[in-house]
């Protein structure tokens, strides 16, 4: 190792620069295996994995990670900032000052007191803190009346006010792009407002992002950049409404121009167990490869809110949250190698070449290096934090170190304001110089933390400074190896360093995915063993599998029960069907037929038995070929016969909105407008038949809801200054439910899908007149829905992306209607 410093300097001065930077990136396998073949070799396909419930015990946690009951005050609008390997949490102020917590793993939080006692921050809404060039900037809107910027030298404060009232609406959030430009986003009456920034304390031109409209008050924006895409999350409706929820939009162009997602709401729950979900922040996980959503939910105690976290999975333009969760889930992984370099921390596993310095923190003398003995053999993601560089020198990261003739370095040069990347293979070095990111032409300082992030993906290395993309070096001949720090020509001090053997989110393969009655997402590319290529279909990366191949996934079942399985896939065409076998802990469960398809479609299989705890579920193609986007496992409840008794004052509904009444043995809705919905049964019921007699009045727009979840209405509190004051409105909230609507209208039968919007799937002509009673029957089986009126089949429809569970109920829109003889029965 004594030659490393000499080789490094030689590489900086004697060898030509590498190829130009490119910003493209694709998810990759976490091993060093070759994935260039189009189809994985069936002869070498992995076997189904055995029972893992006793083989490895994982550490778990249960939401909320921070409770208002325990802390003694509300924890609304949580924002988490990651700095130097640790996390800092800030919430809306309950009165005087802004509270702060610290964590190393996003789960266990320690209270750090008030980060500001400045009176200008009293009652501060949604404080957010951003680190830049040695300073921490806090943005908050005290009591919702304009914005102020506060500045501190520490994430725990004290923050001092640095501006006057800048105006604007609540929930200000900052995003710094890869080119160093700053943006500011705030809430709006019908859409998020976006501003450009000329400095960390000045907002200039603004625009309304109409694509973020949620049909009412919209707030809580945040933008993150990941793998070539901008993702904005935001929240809508009043925070005291059950329908408070999180949506998202994406962009590949700029943080000012977004496209709507057809996967909204991103996160919602109107259940008793967890509700009023909203106002999130998104943060990189402790393992440096994952991302987590931090959000609040409301307790049953007035305004009090709790803090929750769930894992995010990015897949092309898709952003999915593996939540909400109220059952055990795996604690976020720490990196495979990490050291905080704090006082009293041991340096076991580190090899020093040279000597330690005398400056504060962990420091190295000029010409010294410190390299960990852990060696990565495949892909990895690493982060380095440089705390200071003395005058005239350079310092930075060592990566993929094998020996003195094979390693990489990424150095900060304060004098030239460049990042110098050197690749040395078999003693031959090439060097690339990249200008540091300049935000508003401000010189980058080196008496404070500056970070380097490096992603190794096959032979490609992507470099980031402070999480903003610098460049990519493609087709490097440098293999994997160790990580470390180096001080060149001058003393330097360092902070947190860490690395994990995953890149592009593939660390999710080792994580146990929670499956419960509320969620059960299993992204297809998070398999644990084997090597499968991916292909792009409609901008979504899909795992390719063929006859004989097996995909294994780790899951954590919340209950001992039967679970419903859905598999989103596509085949080569409508004539190319396949058969998939399902195994649990190596034991065969059942076959699932995959019908031929040109695009994405979904197969539904019910009755997957699981005991509570850790398992591996395996999917093996028995015949044919298919590509998979995702699987989902949801705890199921058996469907039992149900007949609603409208002869009593109470009909056993589990949700209702609108002006309903029970009289003369029937259920009726009237008023102006005669609009509402009313639900029965259990959210985890799957296949069933629903029958009901419907008698419309002169206006005809009424029917039933099936597989319905998360119902609600609009709500704007009259005391909420920024909102449009109104009460709960069943009329405005007609489409605020997830499920299917099957209805009759004048001269037609309708099948529509609702996900806090209304998408008509199919219609059929029919002779429907007011004052006549019709018997509507809906048969829900797997992804197929059949609709009968008076025993005549009008609609036979198979949904490519179906809801597979939910309640049943009735729904009208501006149409006085009477319902009778409401019955639900199991199929088969």
XYZ file of N, CA and C in Angstrom, residues 63-252:
570
model
N -44.750 0.623 12.669
C -45.155 2.030 12.659
C -46.171 2.301 13.755
N -46.185 3.514 14.335
C -45.332 4.660 14.004
C -43.941 4.545 14.627
N -42.962 5.188 13.980
C -41.611 5.202 14.540
C -41.465 6.302 15.580
N -42.386 7.258 15.563
C -42.403 8.319 16.573
C -43.868 8.629 16.873
N -44.232 8.525 18.138
C -45.629 8.613 18.544
C -45.921 9.934 19.249
N -47.008 10.574 18.859
C -47.411 11.810 19.526
C -47.827 11.535 20.965
N -48.372 10.364 21.229
C -48.748 10.018 22.603
C -47.522 9.947 23.491
N -46.441 9.365 22.982
C -45.218 9.244 23.767
C -44.510 10.579 23.906
N -44.473 11.358 22.806
C -43.754 12.629 22.834
C -44.549 13.721 23.542
N -45.875 13.570 23.559
C -46.692 14.535 24.283
C -47.195 15.697 23.459
N -47.000 15.642 22.130
C -47.502 16.703 21.258
C -47.572 16.152 19.844
N -48.255 16.872 18.975
C -48.440 16.431 17.611
C -47.154 16.443 16.806
N -47.061 15.524 15.835
C -45.854 15.363 15.023
C -46.216 15.477 13.545
N -46.912 16.537 13.205
C -47.380 16.706 11.841
C -46.303 17.144 10.873
N -46.514 16.815 9.590
C -45.673 17.286 8.482
C -44.197 16.943 8.672
N -43.873 15.669 8.906
C -42.479 15.322 9.217
C -41.558 15.507 8.014
N -40.411 16.124 8.277
C -39.371 16.261 7.253
C -38.079 15.677 7.800
N -37.434 14.801 7.008
C -36.182 14.170 7.420
C -35.072 14.574 6.460
N -33.981 15.063 7.029
C -32.788 15.414 6.274
C -31.675 14.446 6.627
N -30.947 13.987 5.610
C -29.786 13.121 5.839
C -28.519 13.957 5.722
N -27.644 13.847 6.732
C -26.406 14.628 6.746
C -25.328 13.834 7.464
N -24.190 13.619 6.761
C -23.016 12.974 7.345
C -23.378 11.626 7.986
N -24.238 10.852 7.302
C -24.565 9.501 7.739
C -25.643 9.417 8.792
N -26.222 10.545 9.199
C -27.276 10.541 10.222
C -28.507 11.268 9.683
N -29.628 11.080 10.395
C -30.902 11.658 9.987
C -31.386 12.655 11.038
N -32.018 13.722 10.558
C -32.554 14.748 11.439
C -34.015 14.988 11.054
N -34.885 14.936 12.045
C -36.327 15.032 11.835
C -36.860 16.329 12.425
N -37.714 17.012 11.651
C -38.355 18.255 12.079
C -39.855 18.129 11.807
N -40.687 18.703 12.684
C -42.140 18.631 12.518
C -42.744 20.011 12.734
N -44.000 20.138 12.325
C -44.725 21.389 12.546
C -44.720 21.746 14.030
N -44.450 22.992 14.315
C -44.324 23.442 15.702
C -45.681 23.485 16.389
N -45.766 22.913 17.594
C -47.022 23.013 18.346
C -47.179 24.355 19.056
N -46.179 25.213 18.988
C -46.261 26.499 19.680
C -44.948 27.242 19.605
N -44.156 27.175 20.675
C -42.876 27.871 20.734
C -41.756 27.008 20.163
N -40.982 27.556 19.225
C -39.802 26.873 18.722
C -40.108 25.707 17.792
N -39.012 25.119 17.248
C -39.092 23.966 16.347
C -38.330 22.810 16.977
N -38.959 21.639 17.058
C -38.347 20.474 17.680
C -37.514 19.694 16.664
N -36.519 18.955 17.185
C -35.603 18.192 16.325
C -35.252 16.869 16.968
N -35.134 15.821 16.132
C -34.697 14.491 16.572
C -33.577 14.008 15.658
N -32.809 13.036 16.158
C -31.712 12.473 15.376
C -31.800 10.943 15.393
N -31.383 10.311 14.270
C -31.401 8.850 14.163
C -30.301 8.402 13.222
N -29.881 7.155 13.398
C -28.939 6.548 12.459
C -29.607 5.561 11.523
N -30.861 5.162 11.838
C -31.499 4.121 11.033
C -32.945 4.418 10.656
N -33.443 5.612 10.903
C -34.795 6.047 10.587
C -35.866 5.469 11.513
N -35.487 4.595 12.431
C -36.464 3.930 13.297
C -36.332 4.391 14.742
N -35.112 4.385 15.259
C -34.865 4.789 16.646
C -34.410 6.250 16.663
N -35.259 7.110 17.279
C -35.001 8.545 17.264
C -34.698 9.054 18.666
N -33.731 9.953 18.754
C -33.412 10.598 20.031
C -33.709 12.090 19.918
N -34.391 12.615 20.921
C -34.803 14.016 20.915
C -33.600 14.923 21.168
N -33.442 15.937 20.347
C -32.310 16.861 20.447
C -32.725 18.257 20.902
N -33.980 18.397 21.293
C -34.417 19.670 21.827
C -34.917 20.624 20.765
N -35.056 21.874 21.141
C -35.488 22.913 20.220
C -34.309 23.361 19.360
N -34.454 23.256 18.042
C -33.366 23.695 17.163
C -33.430 25.198 16.917
N -34.533 25.826 17.300
C -34.600 27.286 17.299
C -35.596 27.737 18.351
N -35.246 28.811 18.999
C -36.173 29.480 19.921
C -36.543 30.858 19.385
N -36.136 31.121 18.147
C -36.440 32.410 17.523
C -37.957 32.567 17.437
N -38.466 33.667 17.925
C -39.914 33.878 17.967
C -40.533 33.890 16.577
N -39.734 34.196 15.563
C -40.257 34.199 14.196
C -40.656 32.809 13.728
N -40.177 31.763 14.425
C -40.495 30.387 14.053
C -41.635 29.808 14.870
N -42.177 30.550 15.809
C -43.249 30.022 16.654
C -44.453 29.617 15.806
N -44.948 28.409 16.065
C -46.063 27.897 15.286
C -45.698 27.616 13.847
N -44.420 27.332 13.580
C -43.941 27.129 12.219
C -44.535 25.893 11.566
N -45.195 26.076 10.410
C -45.745 24.960 9.656
C -44.625 24.284 8.866
N -44.620 22.953 8.888
C -43.834 22.112 7.977
C -42.402 22.596 7.779
N -41.596 22.732 8.839
C -40.208 23.174 8.653
C -39.394 22.149 7.867
N -38.630 22.633 6.906
C -37.724 21.778 6.137
C -36.330 22.383 6.190
N -35.307 21.510 6.326
C -33.928 21.958 6.481
C -33.080 21.371 5.359
N -32.262 22.220 4.751
C -31.395 21.801 3.654
C -29.970 22.283 3.928
N -29.013 21.391 3.677
C -27.603 21.715 3.893
C -26.980 22.140 2.581
N -26.202 23.216 2.649
C -25.498 23.674 1.457
C -24.269 24.476 1.853
N -23.108 23.959 1.466
C -21.848 24.700 1.557
C -21.568 25.212 2.966
N -21.806 24.354 3.954
C -21.460 24.688 5.326
C -22.568 25.301 6.146
N -23.708 25.591 5.511
C -24.819 26.203 6.233
C -26.070 25.331 6.107
N -26.893 25.406 7.164
C -28.176 24.721 7.167
C -29.267 25.780 7.061
N -30.138 25.625 6.069
C -31.196 26.590 5.815
C -32.540 25.950 6.169
N -33.274 26.592 7.053
C -34.610 26.132 7.420
C -35.658 27.044 6.798
N -36.669 26.414 6.178
C -37.777 27.121 5.555
C -39.058 26.723 6.285
N -39.792 27.708 6.798
C -41.035 27.407 7.493
C -41.982 28.592 7.398
N -43.243 28.308 7.628
C -44.296 29.321 7.522
C -44.993 29.436 8.870
N -44.542 30.346 9.731
C -45.111 30.465 11.079
C -46.612 30.767 11.050
N -47.373 29.839 11.609
C -48.838 29.950 11.677
C -49.454 30.130 10.298
N -48.718 29.660 9.275
C -49.248 29.703 7.924
C -49.273 31.067 7.289
N -48.513 32.018 7.826
C -48.563 33.394 7.333
C -47.233 33.783 6.696
N -47.032 33.370 5.460
C -45.805 33.705 4.756
C -44.658 32.793 5.149
N -43.518 32.969 4.465
C -42.340 32.154 4.725
C -41.163 32.985 5.222
N -40.374 32.350 6.091
C -39.103 32.904 6.550
C -38.018 31.861 6.321
N -36.787 32.328 6.128
C -35.631 31.445 6.036
C -34.772 31.665 7.270
N -34.361 30.563 7.899
C -33.501 30.583 9.078
C -32.196 29.884 8.724
N -31.098 30.283 9.367
C -29.772 29.745 9.049
C -29.090 29.281 10.335
N -28.324 28.175 10.203
C -27.572 27.640 11.333
C -26.299 26.978 10.831
N -25.348 26.787 11.750
C -24.127 26.037 11.440
C -24.261 24.564 11.787
N -25.401 24.166 12.331
C -25.610 22.794 12.779
C -27.032 22.360 12.458
N -27.249 21.077 12.167
C -28.624 20.619 11.899
C -29.520 20.679 13.123
N -28.928 20.747 14.304
C -29.729 20.850 15.524
C -29.824 22.292 16.029
N -29.329 23.248 15.237
C -29.428 24.655 15.578
C -28.294 25.154 16.456
N -28.444 26.366 16.952
C -29.659 27.191 16.870
C -29.821 27.880 15.509
N -31.049 27.838 14.977
C -31.364 28.531 13.736
C -31.790 29.961 14.055
N -31.245 30.907 13.291
C -31.572 32.318 13.436
C -32.240 32.819 12.161
N -33.252 33.670 12.314
C -33.961 34.173 11.157
C -33.015 34.995 10.286
N -33.083 34.763 8.959
C -32.157 35.426 8.044
C -32.866 36.294 7.022
N -34.196 36.254 6.986
C -34.942 37.057 6.023
C -36.161 37.671 6.705
N -36.769 38.601 6.019
C -38.091 39.052 6.418
C -39.123 38.075 5.877
N -40.373 38.444 5.992
C -41.447 37.592 5.488
C -41.433 37.621 3.960
N -41.215 36.444 3.362
C -41.125 36.331 1.911
C -42.484 36.091 1.275
N -43.529 35.984 2.111
C -44.856 35.725 1.576
C -45.002 34.288 1.124
N -45.853 34.032 0.165
C -46.152 32.724 -0.421
C -46.981 31.865 0.532
N -47.500 30.801 -0.006
C -48.338 29.900 0.765
C -47.470 28.974 1.614
N -48.100 28.053 2.326
C -47.410 27.190 3.289
C -46.612 26.079 2.604
N -45.880 25.318 3.415
C -45.218 24.066 3.017
C -44.120 24.278 1.982
N -43.247 25.255 2.203
C -42.145 25.493 1.288
C -41.137 24.359 1.295
N -40.667 23.978 0.099
C -39.708 22.882 -0.038
C -38.699 23.219 -1.117
N -37.432 22.926 -0.867
C -36.331 23.258 -1.775
C -35.875 22.027 -2.540
N -35.512 22.213 -3.807
C -34.842 21.170 -4.592
C -33.682 21.810 -5.329
N -32.500 21.176 -5.247
C -31.306 21.627 -5.972
C -31.023 20.615 -7.068
N -31.030 21.068 -8.315
C -30.860 20.176 -9.459
C -29.395 19.865 -9.698
N -29.142 18.938 -10.621
C -27.772 18.526 -10.923
C -26.919 19.668 -11.476
N -27.573 20.652 -12.098
C -26.814 21.787 -12.635
C -26.631 22.903 -11.619
N -27.029 22.660 -10.370
C -26.832 23.638 -9.320
C -27.946 24.651 -9.179
N -28.971 24.587 -10.023
C -30.077 25.532 -9.927
C -31.022 25.121 -8.793
N -31.544 26.131 -8.109
C -32.423 25.910 -6.965
C -33.880 26.193 -7.348
N -34.790 25.429 -6.698
C -36.217 25.600 -6.923
C -36.938 25.548 -5.573
N -38.065 26.244 -5.516
C -38.851 26.309 -4.285
C -40.301 25.994 -4.638
N -40.924 25.149 -3.845
C -42.300 24.722 -4.105
C -43.147 24.999 -2.867
N -44.380 25.426 -3.092
C -45.287 25.680 -1.982
C -46.663 25.106 -2.295
N -47.519 25.107 -1.270
C -48.901 24.669 -1.430
C -49.665 25.653 -2.306
N -50.866 25.205 -2.757
C -51.708 26.067 -3.564
C -53.164 25.676 -3.436
N -54.063 26.577 -3.834
C -55.482 26.297 -3.719
C -55.915 25.101 -4.534
N -55.369 24.951 -5.746
C -55.737 23.827 -6.598
C -54.536 23.105 -7.191
N -53.339 23.578 -6.935
C -52.146 22.943 -7.492
C -50.908 23.476 -6.776
N -49.827 22.714 -6.850
C -48.555 23.129 -6.265
C -47.989 24.310 -7.056
N -47.405 25.254 -6.329
C -46.771 26.414 -6.952
C -45.248 26.217 -6.957
N -44.614 26.554 -8.069
C -43.170 26.381 -8.217
C -42.499 27.727 -8.436
N -41.316 27.908 -7.821
C -40.554 29.152 -7.924
C -39.108 28.816 -8.281
N -38.474 29.653 -9.067
C -37.033 29.578 -9.218
C -36.408 30.398 -8.095
N -35.117 30.123 -7.810
C -34.432 30.796 -6.709
C -33.122 31.381 -7.220
N -32.848 32.600 -6.823
C -31.586 33.239 -7.188
C -30.537 33.081 -6.098
N -30.965 32.623 -4.931
C -30.064 32.333 -3.824
C -30.850 31.492 -2.830
N -30.191 30.949 -1.807
C -30.946 30.152 -0.831
C -32.002 30.939 -0.069
N -31.993 32.260 -0.185
C -32.941 33.078 0.569
C -33.820 33.946 -0.324
N -33.787 33.712 -1.645
C -34.556 34.556 -2.562
C -35.319 33.704 -3.570
N -36.639 33.916 -3.661
C -37.483 33.249 -4.622
C -37.923 34.253 -5.672
N -37.926 33.821 -6.947
C -38.247 34.763 -8.011
C -39.493 34.290 -8.763
N -39.355 34.054 -10.070
C -40.506 33.738 -10.912
C -41.229 32.489 -10.429
N -42.564 32.475 -10.582
C -43.361 31.350 -10.131
C -44.254 30.829 -11.245
N -44.723 29.596 -11.085
C -45.670 28.998 -12.017
C -46.514 27.994 -11.260
N -47.699 27.734 -11.770
C -48.594 26.762 -11.151
C -48.456 25.434 -11.884
N -48.229 24.355 -11.137
C -48.078 23.023 -11.728
C -49.456 22.372 -11.745
N -50.225 22.671 -12.793
C -51.625 22.251 -12.850
C -51.782 20.739 -12.804
N -50.762 20.012 -13.224
C -50.837 18.556 -13.236
C -50.971 17.985 -11.824
N -50.660 18.780 -10.808
C -50.749 18.308 -9.430
C -52.116 18.538 -8.793
N -53.070 19.059 -9.544
C -54.384 19.332 -8.969
C -55.025 18.056 -8.439
N -55.579 18.141 -7.232
C -56.242 17.004 -6.599
C -57.723 17.290 -6.356
N -58.266 18.257 -7.094
C -59.665 18.586 -6.941
C -59.961 19.373 -5.697
N -58.976 20.051 -5.159
C -59.135 20.820 -3.939
C -57.785 21.306 -3.465
N -57.703 21.592 -2.189
C -56.469 22.108 -1.608
C -55.324 21.117 -1.802
N -54.146 21.617 -2.217
C -52.979 20.786 -2.499
C -51.779 21.348 -1.751
N -51.015 20.481 -1.072
C -49.930 20.962 -0.218
C -48.813 19.922 -0.122
N -47.817 20.207 0.732
C -46.763 19.255 1.067
C -45.904 18.774 -0.086
N -45.437 19.655 -1.003
C -44.632 19.179 -2.133
C -43.212 18.806 -1.718
N -42.636 17.861 -2.449
C -41.207 17.563 -2.333
C -40.749 16.907 -3.631
N -39.560 17.288 -4.115
C -38.993 16.748 -5.346
C -37.708 16.001 -5.024
N -37.566 14.802 -5.596
C -36.309 14.057 -5.539
C -35.937 13.650 -6.962
N -34.641 13.453 -7.172
C -34.131 13.008 -8.467
C -33.523 11.628 -8.288
N -33.927 10.682 -9.159
C -33.413 9.324 -9.028
C -33.346 8.674 -10.398
N -32.152 8.236 -10.773
C -31.938 7.430 -11.974
C -32.539 8.071 -13.228
N -32.342 9.379 -13.373
C -32.762 10.055 -14.583
C -34.140 10.673 -14.539
N -34.865 10.512 -13.444
C -36.227 11.035 -13.342
C -36.369 11.962 -12.141
N -37.215 12.980 -12.312
C -37.652 13.817 -11.204
C -38.998 13.279 -10.710
N -39.119 13.122 -9.401
C -40.377 12.672 -8.803
C -40.839 13.738 -7.813
N -42.060 14.218 -8.012
C -42.648 15.133 -7.032
C -43.781 14.416 -6.307
N -43.709 14.398 -4.985
C -44.822 13.926 -4.177
C -45.517 15.134 -3.563
N -46.814 14.995 -3.317
C -47.587 16.095 -2.744
C -48.850 15.510 -2.119
N -49.529 16.323 -1.327
C -50.655 15.867 -0.526
C -51.870 16.741 -0.801
N -53.054 16.146 -0.693
C -54.254 16.926 -0.946
C -55.386 16.644 0.020
N -56.382 17.538 -0.045
C -57.525 17.588 0.849
C -57.059 18.086 2.214
N -57.971 18.317 3.119
C -57.618 18.856 4.424
C -56.986 17.769 5.292
N -56.013 18.143 6.131
C -55.286 17.141 6.902
C -56.172 16.437 7.922
N -57.354 17.011 8.215
C -58.267 16.350 9.137
C -59.266 15.445 8.426
N -59.139 15.332 7.120
C -60.039 14.472 6.363
C -59.452 13.069 6.219
N -60.337 12.065 6.234
C -59.886 10.696 5.982
C -59.212 10.572 4.627
N -59.613 11.405 3.674
C -59.094 11.287 2.318
C -57.818 12.093 2.087
N -57.208 12.591 3.137
C -55.864 13.152 3.040
C -54.970 12.060 2.475
N -54.213 12.346 1.429
C -53.512 11.287 0.710
C -52.311 11.870 -0.028
N -51.445 10.978 -0.517
C -50.219 11.384 -1.209
C -50.305 10.947 -2.664
N -50.037 11.869 -3.568
C -49.934 11.607 -5.001
C -48.513 11.879 -5.468
N -48.241 11.522 -6.723
C -46.940 11.881 -7.297
C -47.054 12.110 -8.790
N -46.104 12.873 -9.326
C -45.937 13.096 -10.761
C -44.457 12.935 -11.083
N -44.137 12.737 -12.359
C -42.750 12.505 -12.758
C -42.371 13.397 -13.934
N -41.065 13.523 -14.128
C -40.540 14.264 -15.263
C -39.173 13.715 -15.633
N -38.883 13.681 -16.897
C -37.541 13.333 -17.352
C -36.826 14.560 -17.882
